[in-house]
Amino acid sequence: MAVKPHLNLIVTGHIDNGKSTTMGHFLMDLGVVDDRTIAAHAAESEKTGKGDTFKYAWVMDNIKDERERGITIDLAFQKFETPKYFFTLIDAPGHRDFIKNMITGASEADAAILVLSAKEGETDTAIAAGGQAREHAFLLKTLGVGQIIVAINKMDAVEYKEAAYKAAKEKGEKLVRSVGYKLENVPFIPVSGWKGDNLVKKSENMPWYTGKTLIQAFDDFTVAEKPIGKPLRVPIQDVYTITGVGTVPVGRVETGIMKAGQKIIVMPSGALGEIKSIETHHTEMPTAEAGDNIGFNLRGIEKKDIKRGDVLGTPDAPPKVAKEFKAQIIVIHHPTAIAPGYTPVMHCHTSQVAATVTEFLQRINPATGAVEEENPKFLKVGDAAIVKIRPVRPTCIETFQEFPEMGRFALRDMGATIAAGIVKEITEEYKP
């Protein structure tokens, strides 16, 4: 039995457009979640006064605190299979303060569903400036998620009328086009997350719609080639010291191939060593490749030379370390505006470091990239810009063009994600 290719699928959309309900019902129709679980949720739903409507969403919102608030907080991981693929579903939270999850989530996503609503007014809020659907669509595009499906939800609430679908679809098309997706590659599907229309089974309530169901559309996604031909990059998540074994770092191979016996370098320290052994889930393996989560034992590297946020590579093509870099950012959330000199915390792969946005070079149109203003004095929510960033200490980072996995980042401050961005070029490199 050949193993099906795996895809990470992220679900996004404005908070009340019903994405958890849609995906919860989808998983139930697929038989991933049983009716008993749903029935228990429905009973509890009655008690909390939310009535019946939240019961499917509970499949995704299985965290207690979320139940009481009726919103999705954490990234709930669910697995399901289609005839062609094996999917991990990442339900991205729709609330403002959860965008960092979305960035760490989106950067791991191969494809996305954007859930909009067919109900009058609901999609308008979602796609307006500052609306979550607009923001998520921009982020997905900026962070390199190339494949997207738009589900127009709540068709049951508009009596399955084609006119309501068309009106919402037109708004959705405008949105995905403005962000830079090509419309011919973006399927639009009318669904009801509540009633189950067009999720797994073809709806009988919309004879006017002749397209695919959600599950059929999922099989039209394509799997990107694993970046195994690129130089090795392994951002370190944690480093353990195991008695009798030594230093054991843990991380995910983002690009390239790692082999036992290979000579390696750890940046930014520049320490040289050799891979003694590699294991995943307590099973030893001779090689690991892009996408594998592994632990490995190093020879010649001391614990002080390697820590979370460092990146392991090979001496012939070592990971880049930046003192300063040029980036394209989009401002997602800030109470007022940001000015040059602003120093939030930069989250990039496994590293977290304070970083100063030293210069605003250009404010650009987020969709087209056209320059709208040279050297702007400040940036506010919704603005996209080319800026220079200087981390407080040299940090491993790559250009997005060469290593998308290593070239995207979030800027966070006051518990919220202020901006998301990608690295355009390293303007000042650090050599150990």
Coordinates of C-alpha atoms in Angstrom, one line a residue:
M1 CA 0.0 0.0 0.0
A2 CA 1.7 3.2 -1.2
V3 CA 1.6 6.0 1.4
K4 CA -0.5 8.9 0.2
P5 CA 1.2 12.3 -0.1
H6 CA 0.6 14.5 2.9
L7 CA -0.7 18.1 2.8
N8 CA -1.2 20.7 5.6
L9 CA -4.4 22.5 5.0
I10 CA -5.2 25.8 6.9
V11 CA -8.8 27.0 7.4
T12 CA -9.2 30.8 7.6
G13 CA -11.9 33.4 7.5
H14 CA -13.6 36.0 9.6
I15 CA -14.7 34.9 13.1
D16 CA -18.4 34.5 12.5
N17 CA -18.4 33.1 9.0
G18 CA -18.6 29.6 10.3
K19 CA -15.3 28.0 9.5
S20 CA -15.2 25.7 12.6
T21 CA -18.8 24.6 12.0
T22 CA -18.0 23.9 8.3
M23 CA -14.9 21.8 9.1
G24 CA -16.4 20.1 12.1
H25 CA -19.4 18.9 10.0
F26 CA -16.9 18.0 7.2
L27 CA -15.0 15.7 9.6
M28 CA -18.2 14.2 10.9
D29 CA -19.4 13.4 7.3
L30 CA -16.0 11.8 6.7
G31 CA -16.5 9.6 9.8
V32 CA -13.3 11.1 11.4
V33 CA -15.5 12.2 14.3
D34 CA -18.4 10.1 15.5
D35 CA -22.0 11.1 16.0
R36 CA -21.7 10.3 19.8
T37 CA -19.1 13.0 20.2
I38 CA -21.3 15.5 18.4
A39 CA -24.4 14.4 20.4
A40 CA -22.5 15.0 23.6
H41 CA -21.5 18.4 22.4
A42 CA -25.1 19.3 21.5
A43 CA -26.2 18.4 25.0
E44 CA -23.6 20.5 26.5
S45 CA -24.3 23.3 24.1
E46 CA -27.9 23.4 25.4
K47 CA -26.5 23.9 28.9
T48 CA -24.3 26.8 28.0
G49 CA -27.2 28.5 26.2
K50 CA -25.5 28.4 22.8
G51 CA -28.2 26.2 21.6
D52 CA -27.6 23.7 18.8
T53 CA -25.7 25.9 16.4
F54 CA -22.3 25.4 17.9
K55 CA -22.3 21.7 18.0
Y56 CA -20.2 21.0 14.9
A57 CA -17.8 23.7 15.7
W58 CA -17.0 21.9 18.9
V59 CA -15.2 19.2 17.0
M60 CA -12.6 21.8 16.2
D61 CA -12.9 23.9 19.3
N62 CA -12.1 21.1 21.7
I63 CA -10.4 23.3 24.3
K64 CA -12.5 24.0 27.4
D65 CA -11.9 27.7 27.6
E66 CA -12.8 28.1 23.9
R67 CA -16.1 26.4 24.5
E68 CA -17.2 29.0 27.0
R69 CA -16.2 31.8 24.6
G70 CA -17.5 29.9 21.5
I71 CA -14.4 30.9 19.5
T72 CA -11.3 29.0 18.2
I73 CA -8.1 29.8 20.0
D74 CA -5.4 27.2 19.5
L75 CA -4.5 25.6 16.2
A76 CA -6.6 22.5 16.5
F77 CA -5.0 19.7 14.4
Q78 CA -7.2 17.1 12.8
K79 CA -6.2 14.5 10.4
F80 CA -8.3 13.1 7.5
E81 CA -7.9 11.4 4.2
T82 CA -9.3 11.9 0.7
P83 CA -9.0 9.4 -2.1
K84 CA -5.7 11.0 -3.1
Y85 CA -4.1 12.7 -0.1
F86 CA -3.6 12.5 3.6
F87 CA -4.4 15.9 5.2
T88 CA -3.6 17.6 8.5
L89 CA -6.2 20.3 9.0
I90 CA -5.1 23.4 10.8
D91 CA -8.0 25.5 11.9
A92 CA -6.6 29.0 12.0
P93 CA -8.1 31.2 14.6
G94 CA -10.2 34.1 13.3
H95 CA -9.5 36.5 16.2
R96 CA -7.0 39.3 16.0
D97 CA -4.7 38.3 18.8
F98 CA -4.2 34.8 17.3
I99 CA -2.4 35.8 14.2
K100 CA 1.0 34.6 15.4
N101 CA -0.5 31.1 15.4
M102 CA -1.6 31.7 11.9
I103 CA 1.9 32.8 10.9
T104 CA 3.5 29.7 12.4
G105 CA 0.5 27.8 11.1
A106 CA 0.4 29.4 7.6
S107 CA 4.1 28.9 7.1
E108 CA 3.6 25.2 7.5
A109 CA 0.5 25.2 5.2
D110 CA 0.5 23.8 1.7
A111 CA -3.0 25.0 0.9
A112 CA -5.8 27.0 2.4
I113 CA -9.6 27.3 2.5
L114 CA -11.0 30.8 3.0
V115 CA -14.6 30.6 4.4
L116 CA -16.8 33.5 3.5
S117 CA -20.6 33.9 4.2
A118 CA -23.5 34.1 1.8
K119 CA -25.5 36.2 4.4
E120 CA -26.0 39.8 3.4
G121 CA -23.4 42.0 5.2
E122 CA -21.3 39.3 6.7
T123 CA -18.8 39.0 3.9
D124 CA -18.7 42.8 3.6
T125 CA -17.4 43.0 7.2
A126 CA -14.9 40.2 6.5
I127 CA -13.4 41.7 3.4
A128 CA -13.5 45.4 4.4
A129 CA -10.2 47.1 5.2
G130 CA -9.3 45.6 8.6
G131 CA -11.6 42.6 8.1
Q132 CA -10.2 39.2 9.0
A133 CA -10.8 37.5 5.7
R134 CA -8.9 40.3 3.9
E135 CA -6.1 40.1 6.4
H136 CA -5.8 36.3 6.2
A137 CA -5.9 36.3 2.4
F138 CA -3.0 38.8 2.4
L139 CA -1.0 36.8 4.9
L140 CA -1.5 33.6 3.1
K141 CA -0.3 35.1 -0.1
T142 CA 2.6 36.9 1.6
L143 CA 3.7 33.8 3.4
G144 CA 3.8 31.7 0.3
V145 CA 0.6 29.6 0.5
G146 CA -0.1 29.3 -3.2
Q147 CA -3.2 27.2 -3.4
I148 CA -6.5 28.4 -2.0
I149 CA -10.2 27.3 -2.2
V150 CA -13.0 29.8 -1.3
A151 CA -16.1 28.2 0.4
I152 CA -19.2 30.4 0.4
N153 CA -20.8 29.2 3.6
K154 CA -24.3 29.6 5.2
M155 CA -26.2 28.8 1.9
D156 CA -29.0 27.4 4.1
A157 CA -29.5 30.8 5.7
V158 CA -30.1 32.4 2.2
E159 CA -32.5 29.6 1.1
Y160 CA -29.8 28.2 -1.2
K161 CA -30.4 31.0 -3.7
E162 CA -28.0 31.4 -6.6
A163 CA -28.2 35.2 -6.5
A164 CA -26.9 35.3 -2.9
Y165 CA -24.1 33.0 -3.8
K166 CA -23.2 35.1 -6.9
A167 CA -23.2 38.3 -4.8
A168 CA -20.8 36.8 -2.2
K169 CA -18.7 35.1 -4.9
E170 CA -18.2 38.4 -6.7
K171 CA -16.9 40.0 -3.5
G172 CA -14.7 37.0 -2.8
E173 CA -13.2 37.1 -6.3
K174 CA -12.4 40.8 -5.9
L175 CA -10.6 40.0 -2.6
V176 CA -8.5 37.1 -3.9
R177 CA -7.6 39.0 -7.0
S178 CA -6.6 42.1 -5.1
V179 CA -4.2 39.9 -3.0
G180 CA -2.5 38.5 -6.1
Y181 CA -4.1 35.0 -6.6
K182 CA -5.1 34.1 -10.2
L183 CA -8.9 33.7 -10.3
E184 CA -8.8 30.8 -12.8
N185 CA -6.9 28.8 -10.1
V186 CA -9.2 29.5 -7.3
P187 CA -12.4 27.3 -7.0
F188 CA -15.5 28.8 -5.3
I189 CA -17.9 26.4 -3.7
P190 CA -21.3 27.1 -2.2
V191 CA -21.7 25.1 1.1
S192 CA -23.6 24.9 4.3
G193 CA -21.4 24.0 7.2
W194 CA -24.6 23.7 9.3
K195 CA -26.6 21.4 7.0
G196 CA -23.6 19.8 5.3
D197 CA -24.3 20.8 1.7
N198 CA -21.4 20.3 -0.7
L199 CA -18.9 19.3 2.0
V200 CA -18.6 15.6 1.3
K201 CA -21.9 14.9 -0.4
K202 CA -23.2 16.8 -3.4
S203 CA -26.1 19.1 -2.3
E204 CA -29.6 18.5 -3.6
N205 CA -30.6 22.0 -2.6
M206 CA -28.5 23.8 -5.3
P207 CA -29.3 22.2 -8.7
W208 CA -27.8 25.4 -10.3
Y209 CA -24.3 24.6 -9.0
T210 CA -22.6 22.0 -11.2
G211 CA -19.1 22.2 -9.7
K212 CA -17.2 20.0 -7.2
T213 CA -17.8 19.4 -3.5
L214 CA -15.2 20.5 -1.0
I215 CA -13.7 17.1 -0.7
Q216 CA -13.4 16.7 -4.5
A217 CA -11.7 20.1 -4.7
F218 CA -9.2 19.0 -2.1
D219 CA -7.9 16.3 -4.5
D220 CA -7.1 19.0 -7.1
F221 CA -4.4 20.4 -4.8
T222 CA -0.9 19.6 -5.9
V223 CA 2.0 18.6 -3.7
A224 CA 5.1 20.8 -3.9
E225 CA 8.4 19.1 -4.5
K226 CA 10.2 18.6 -1.3
P227 CA 13.2 21.0 -1.3
I228 CA 15.8 18.2 -0.9
G229 CA 18.1 19.5 -3.6
K230 CA 18.8 22.6 -1.6
P231 CA 21.6 23.1 1.0
L232 CA 20.8 21.6 4.4
R233 CA 18.9 23.9 6.9
V234 CA 17.7 22.6 10.3
P235 CA 16.4 25.3 12.7
I236 CA 17.0 24.0 16.2
Q237 CA 13.9 23.7 18.4
D238 CA 15.5 22.4 21.6
V239 CA 18.7 21.0 22.8
Y240 CA 18.8 18.1 25.3
T241 CA 21.7 16.7 27.2
I242 CA 21.3 12.9 27.6
T243 CA 23.5 11.0 29.9
G244 CA 25.7 8.5 28.1
V245 CA 24.7 10.1 24.7
G246 CA 25.7 13.7 24.9
T247 CA 24.2 16.7 23.2
V248 CA 20.9 15.9 21.3
P249 CA 19.4 18.8 19.4
V250 CA 15.8 18.5 18.0
G251 CA 14.4 20.2 15.0
R252 CA 12.7 19.9 11.6
V253 CA 14.7 19.6 8.4
E254 CA 13.4 22.5 6.3
T255 CA 15.6 21.9 3.3
G256 CA 18.2 19.4 2.1
I257 CA 19.2 16.0 3.3
M258 CA 21.0 15.1 6.5
K259 CA 23.1 11.9 6.8
A260 CA 24.8 10.1 9.7
G261 CA 28.6 10.8 9.4
Q262 CA 28.1 14.2 7.7
K263 CA 30.2 17.2 8.6
I264 CA 28.1 20.1 9.8
I265 CA 28.3 23.7 11.0
V266 CA 26.1 25.4 13.6
M267 CA 25.3 29.1 13.0
P268 CA 25.7 31.8 14.3
S269 CA 28.4 30.2 16.6
G270 CA 30.3 28.7 13.6
A271 CA 31.0 25.5 15.6
L272 CA 32.0 22.5 13.4
G273 CA 31.0 18.9 14.1
E274 CA 29.7 15.7 12.7
I275 CA 26.4 13.9 12.8
K276 CA 26.7 10.7 14.8
S277 CA 23.2 9.4 14.5
I278 CA 19.6 10.6 13.6
E279 CA 16.4 9.4 15.0
T280 CA 12.7 10.2 14.7
H281 CA 10.1 9.0 17.2
H282 CA 12.8 6.8 18.9
T283 CA 13.6 5.0 15.6
E284 CA 17.1 5.4 14.3
M285 CA 17.4 6.5 10.6
P286 CA 20.5 6.8 8.4
T287 CA 19.2 9.9 6.6
A288 CA 16.6 12.6 7.2
E289 CA 15.2 14.9 4.5
A290 CA 13.1 18.1 4.2
G291 CA 9.9 17.8 6.3
D292 CA 11.3 15.3 8.8
N293 CA 11.1 16.1 12.5
I294 CA 14.2 14.6 14.1
G295 CA 16.5 14.4 17.0
F296 CA 20.2 13.9 16.3
N297 CA 23.4 13.3 18.2
L298 CA 26.4 15.5 17.4
R299 CA 30.1 14.8 17.8
G300 CA 32.4 17.8 18.5
I301 CA 29.7 20.3 19.4
E302 CA 29.4 21.4 23.0
K303 CA 26.1 22.4 24.6
K304 CA 27.2 26.0 24.8
D305 CA 27.6 26.2 21.0
I306 CA 24.1 25.3 20.1
K307 CA 20.7 26.6 21.2
R308 CA 17.1 27.1 20.1
G309 CA 16.9 29.4 17.1
D310 CA 20.3 28.4 15.8
V311 CA 20.5 26.7 12.4
L312 CA 22.5 23.7 11.4
G313 CA 23.9 23.4 7.8
T314 CA 26.9 22.1 6.0
P315 CA 30.3 23.9 6.0
D316 CA 30.3 24.3 2.1
A317 CA 27.0 26.1 2.1
P318 CA 26.5 27.4 5.7
P319 CA 23.3 29.1 6.9
K320 CA 23.3 32.8 6.5
V321 CA 23.5 35.0 9.6
A322 CA 22.2 38.6 9.3
K323 CA 23.2 41.7 11.2
E324 CA 20.8 43.6 9.0
F325 CA 18.3 42.8 6.2
K326 CA 15.8 44.3 3.9
A327 CA 12.2 43.0 4.1
Q328 CA 8.8 43.4 2.8
I329 CA 6.3 43.7 5.7
I330 CA 2.5 44.1 6.0
V331 CA 1.3 45.9 9.2
I332 CA -1.5 43.8 10.7
H333 CA -2.3 45.3 14.1
H334 CA -1.1 48.5 15.9
P335 CA -3.2 50.9 18.0
T336 CA -1.6 53.9 16.3
A337 CA 1.3 53.8 13.8
I338 CA 4.9 52.6 13.8
A339 CA 7.9 54.8 13.1
P340 CA 11.6 54.0 12.3
G341 CA 13.4 52.9 15.5
Y342 CA 10.5 50.7 16.6
T343 CA 11.8 47.5 18.3
P344 CA 9.4 44.6 18.5
V345 CA 10.3 40.8 18.8
M346 CA 11.0 39.0 15.6
H347 CA 9.8 35.4 15.3
C348 CA 11.4 33.5 12.5
H349 CA 11.6 29.7 12.2
T350 CA 12.5 28.7 15.8
S351 CA 14.2 31.9 16.7
Q352 CA 12.9 34.9 18.7
V353 CA 14.9 38.0 18.9
A354 CA 14.3 41.7 19.5
A355 CA 14.8 43.6 16.3
T356 CA 14.7 47.2 15.3
V357 CA 13.0 48.4 12.2
T358 CA 15.7 51.0 11.3
E359 CA 14.5 52.5 8.1
F360 CA 11.2 52.7 6.1
L361 CA 12.4 52.6 2.4
Q362 CA 9.1 52.5 0.6
R363 CA 5.4 52.1 1.2
I364 CA 4.0 49.8 -1.5
N365 CA 0.6 48.7 -2.7
P366 CA 0.1 45.3 -0.9
A367 CA -1.4 43.6 -4.0
T368 CA 0.6 45.0 -6.9
G369 CA 3.9 45.9 -5.2
A370 CA 3.8 49.3 -6.9
V371 CA 5.6 52.1 -4.8
E372 CA 3.1 54.5 -3.3
E373 CA 5.5 56.6 -1.2
E374 CA 9.3 56.9 -0.8
N375 CA 10.7 57.0 2.8
P376 CA 7.3 57.1 4.6
K377 CA 7.5 58.7 8.1
F378 CA 5.2 56.1 9.7
L379 CA 3.2 52.9 8.9
K380 CA -0.3 52.0 10.0
V381 CA -2.5 49.0 9.9
G382 CA -3.0 47.7 6.4
D383 CA 0.2 49.3 5.0
A384 CA 2.8 47.2 3.2
A385 CA 6.4 48.5 3.0
I386 CA 10.0 47.7 2.2
V387 CA 12.0 48.3 5.4
K388 CA 15.4 47.6 6.9
I389 CA 15.5 45.5 10.1
R390 CA 18.4 45.0 12.5
P391 CA 18.1 42.2 15.0
V392 CA 19.8 43.0 18.4
R393 CA 22.1 40.1 17.8
P394 CA 23.1 38.4 14.6
T395 CA 20.3 36.0 13.6
C396 CA 20.1 33.1 11.2
I397 CA 17.8 34.0 8.4
E398 CA 17.6 33.5 4.6
T399 CA 16.0 35.3 1.7
F400 CA 12.5 34.2 1.0
Q401 CA 13.3 33.7 -2.6
E402 CA 16.0 31.1 -1.9
F403 CA 14.6 29.5 1.3
P404 CA 10.9 30.4 1.8
E405 CA 10.8 28.2 4.9
M406 CA 13.6 30.3 6.5
G407 CA 12.7 33.7 5.0
R408 CA 9.4 34.6 6.6
F409 CA 8.8 36.2 10.0
A410 CA 6.4 37.9 12.3
L411 CA 7.0 41.0 14.4
R412 CA 5.3 40.9 17.8
D413 CA 4.7 43.4 20.6
M414 CA 2.3 43.7 23.5
G415 CA 1.1 40.2 23.0
A416 CA 0.0 40.7 19.5
T417 CA 1.4 40.3 16.0
I418 CA 2.1 43.7 14.6
A419 CA 3.4 42.7 11.2
A420 CA 4.2 39.7 9.0
G421 CA 7.0 39.8 6.5
I422 CA 9.5 38.1 4.1
V423 CA 13.2 38.7 3.7
K424 CA 14.2 40.4 0.4
E425 CA 18.0 40.6 0.9
I426 CA 20.6 40.3 3.6
T427 CA 22.3 43.7 3.6
E428 CA 24.9 43.1 6.3
E429 CA 26.1 39.5 6.9
Y430 CA 27.7 38.3 10.1
K431 CA 30.7 35.9 9.8
P432 CA 31.7 34.2 13.0

